[in-house]
Amino acid sequence: MALMTVLFSVSVLVYFWHARGKSLHVFPLSLWILLGWIIASTAWSVGPGDTFKRGILTVLTTFLAYTSAQALGVERTIKVSTKVLIFLCIVSFLSCLVVKNAIHQPGDAAEVVGDWRGLFPHKNNTGAYCVIALLALVSPSRPTRPLYALLLALPIFGLLVMTGSKTSLFLFIPALLVLLAVNKALKLSDGKITLMKTLLVMIAFSLISGTLLSSYLIEILNDPTTLTNRAMIWQVLFAAIGDRPLQGVGFSAFWNTPSNPYVTGQFVYIAELTQGHNGYIDVTAAIGLVGLILALFALFVVPVRDGIFVWRAESASIPFLFSVISFFFMHNFTESSLLRTSIGTWLIFCLIIGCTYTARLAIPGKLPRQARMPFS
């Protein structure tokens, strides 16, 4: 917390120095409302102290990401962040070849023993970082030449496979398809229309699939042993959501909060867990259905809208930005990184959506309404 406070103070000074003489628009209005709801949840939280501290930390990290994107610019932000991520993934791959503890050992959970994790604490984190690094290397905005990108991609893909992170490995394919589809659409005269049709088809497919598979999903949730015991965890979260459907138990107050009443009795086995392996269920349990709607709108709808708005102006960056947003959206159905400041994936995602907002602010005379508060 002390480190984040120092970084926050430095970023504020840099941001205001960089933006001197200009209008200051740190966040879109939708994000201000979401962050306000997170802090407000302290009032009804089962662990108000934890909610307030973790809420402030979320505001700080989000501020750091957005102001960094605005100070550096879209292109430089993507290049710097992806170069660092690629470097870490390469070092992680090499460390697994020579360092014993870079691979999960018998002291870890039984299901991850033997999986590669490299420099990161868990193989699932490593898998997500590998996917984002690979997307950066195959995108038009890649930070290096095509041949070098290929040489770098091979060990990173090898690391992804060796992590045993099935979710990240599986989701790499649709995220890559999104990148290729957006890149193709940019070359068409009716690219925006093509993209909108693609998004509508994807939404319709998801709704139809959800309807057809609803009975099957109910059966899965009734069996606590399915989905690597995720369903067992979700049952506890659904119990909390049932009691507080609109407001939740308080931001970040479900996990690692001793006063949480839902980790006692028959559910005491989850007391040592840190996430529910579904970002949307976790968010709903924490800040309710109201918070989930605010989060989906601020973190996905608005950034995609901004990306479509700057379609041509940021043609080199848009495919990568959209592919990472789509990966993060899909990844949170089986892992929790949404609004989790302890996960590096969240910081990367903040940088990405901060880039879409920064790109829109750069369009002369087209300042989005959300940007006119509170610093204009």
PDB file of N, CA and C in Angstrom, residues 229 232-237 254-256 260 262-275:
ATOM      1  N   ASN A 229     -13.596 -28.508  -9.248  1.00  0.00           N
ATOM      2  CA  ASN A 229     -14.185 -28.033  -7.983  1.00  0.00           C
ATOM      3  C   ASN A 229     -14.629 -26.578  -8.031  1.00  0.00           C
ATOM      4  N   MET A 232     -18.204 -26.105  -6.782  1.00  0.00           N
ATOM      5  CA  MET A 232     -18.311 -26.132  -5.321  1.00  0.00           C
ATOM      6  C   MET A 232     -18.113 -24.730  -4.745  1.00  0.00           C
ATOM      7  N   ILE A 233     -17.144 -24.014  -5.307  1.00  0.00           N
ATOM      8  CA  ILE A 233     -16.874 -22.645  -4.858  1.00  0.00           C
ATOM      9  C   ILE A 233     -18.019 -21.725  -5.262  1.00  0.00           C
ATOM     10  N   TRP A 234     -18.528 -21.904  -6.476  1.00  0.00           N
ATOM     11  CA  TRP A 234     -19.605 -21.038  -6.966  1.00  0.00           C
ATOM     12  C   TRP A 234     -20.874 -21.168  -6.123  1.00  0.00           C
ATOM     13  N   GLN A 235     -21.133 -22.356  -5.575  1.00  0.00           N
ATOM     14  CA  GLN A 235     -22.312 -22.540  -4.739  1.00  0.00           C
ATOM     15  C   GLN A 235     -22.265 -21.614  -3.530  1.00  0.00           C
ATOM     16  N   VAL A 236     -21.078 -21.438  -2.966  1.00  0.00           N
ATOM     17  CA  VAL A 236     -20.920 -20.544  -1.819  1.00  0.00           C
ATOM     18  C   VAL A 236     -21.165 -19.097  -2.246  1.00  0.00           C
ATOM     19  N   LEU A 237     -20.612 -18.731  -3.388  1.00  0.00           N
ATOM     20  CA  LEU A 237     -20.795 -17.366  -3.892  1.00  0.00           C
ATOM     21  C   LEU A 237     -22.260 -17.090  -4.204  1.00  0.00           C
ATOM     22  N   PHE A 254     -15.213 -10.687   0.280  1.00  0.00           N
ATOM     23  CA  PHE A 254     -15.570 -12.100   0.358  1.00  0.00           C
ATOM     24  C   PHE A 254     -14.348 -12.963   0.635  1.00  0.00           C
ATOM     25  N   TRP A 255     -13.257 -12.704  -0.087  1.00  0.00           N
ATOM     26  CA  TRP A 255     -12.052 -13.513   0.065  1.00  0.00           C
ATOM     27  C   TRP A 255     -11.054 -12.816   0.984  1.00  0.00           C
ATOM     28  N   ASN A 256     -10.339 -13.612   1.770  1.00  0.00           N
ATOM     29  CA  ASN A 256      -9.319 -13.094   2.688  1.00  0.00           C
ATOM     30  C   ASN A 256      -9.868 -12.075   3.678  1.00  0.00           C
ATOM     31  N   ASN A 260     -16.024 -12.526   7.153  1.00  0.00           N
ATOM     32  CA  ASN A 260     -16.996 -12.974   6.159  1.00  0.00           C
ATOM     33  C   ASN A 260     -17.810 -14.141   6.724  1.00  0.00           C
ATOM     34  N   TYR A 262     -19.749 -16.151   5.317  1.00  0.00           N
ATOM     35  CA  TYR A 262     -20.002 -17.245   4.375  1.00  0.00           C
ATOM     36  C   TYR A 262     -18.881 -18.281   4.325  1.00  0.00           C
ATOM     37  N   VAL A 263     -17.836 -18.072   5.100  1.00  0.00           N
ATOM     38  CA  VAL A 263     -16.747 -19.051   5.111  1.00  0.00           C
ATOM     39  C   VAL A 263     -16.724 -19.825   6.419  1.00  0.00           C
ATOM     40  N   THR A 264     -17.877 -19.950   7.034  1.00  0.00           N
ATOM     41  CA  THR A 264     -17.997 -20.719   8.256  1.00  0.00           C
ATOM     42  C   THR A 264     -18.912 -21.911   8.026  1.00  0.00           C
ATOM     43  N   GLY A 265     -19.010 -22.773   8.999  1.00  0.00           N
ATOM     44  CA  GLY A 265     -19.913 -23.914   8.911  1.00  0.00           C
ATOM     45  C   GLY A 265     -19.536 -24.852   7.780  1.00  0.00           C
ATOM     46  N   GLN A 266     -20.511 -25.187   6.947  1.00  0.00           N
ATOM     47  CA  GLN A 266     -20.282 -26.141   5.855  1.00  0.00           C
ATOM     48  C   GLN A 266     -19.370 -25.583   4.776  1.00  0.00           C
ATOM     49  N   PHE A 267     -19.128 -24.256   4.782  1.00  0.00           N
ATOM     50  CA  PHE A 267     -18.307 -23.648   3.739  1.00  0.00           C
ATOM     51  C   PHE A 267     -16.917 -23.262   4.237  1.00  0.00           C
ATOM     52  N   VAL A 268     -16.510 -23.779   5.381  1.00  0.00           N
ATOM     53  CA  VAL A 268     -15.233 -23.381   5.962  1.00  0.00           C
ATOM     54  C   VAL A 268     -14.047 -23.778   5.083  1.00  0.00           C
ATOM     55  N   TYR A 269     -14.254 -24.730   4.185  1.00  0.00           N
ATOM     56  CA  TYR A 269     -13.155 -25.209   3.339  1.00  0.00           C
ATOM     57  C   TYR A 269     -12.640 -24.146   2.366  1.00  0.00           C
ATOM     58  N   ILE A 270     -13.415 -23.085   2.139  1.00  0.00           N
ATOM     59  CA  ILE A 270     -12.965 -22.057   1.192  1.00  0.00           C
ATOM     60  C   ILE A 270     -12.249 -20.905   1.884  1.00  0.00           C
ATOM     61  N   ALA A 271     -12.047 -21.012   3.193  1.00  0.00           N
ATOM     62  CA  ALA A 271     -11.472 -19.892   3.949  1.00  0.00           C
ATOM     63  C   ALA A 271     -10.095 -19.492   3.448  1.00  0.00           C
ATOM     64  N   GLU A 272      -9.324 -20.453   2.894  1.00  0.00           N
ATOM     65  CA  GLU A 272      -7.962 -20.153   2.462  1.00  0.00           C
ATOM     66  C   GLU A 272      -7.878 -19.791   0.982  1.00  0.00           C
ATOM     67  N   LEU A 273      -8.999 -19.783   0.278  1.00  0.00           N
ATOM     68  CA  LEU A 273      -8.994 -19.432  -1.147  1.00  0.00           C
ATOM     69  C   LEU A 273      -8.925 -17.922  -1.317  1.00  0.00           C
ATOM     70  N   THR A 274      -8.493 -17.495  -2.486  1.00  0.00           N
ATOM     71  CA  THR A 274      -8.373 -16.058  -2.757  1.00  0.00           C
ATOM     72  C   THR A 274      -9.255 -15.594  -3.908  1.00  0.00           C
ATOM     73  N   GLN A 275      -9.936 -16.525  -4.579  1.00  0.00           N
ATOM     74  CA  GLN A 275     -10.796 -16.148  -5.698  1.00  0.00           C
ATOM     75  C   GLN A 275     -11.814 -17.255  -5.960  1.00  0.00           C
TER      76      GLN A 275
END
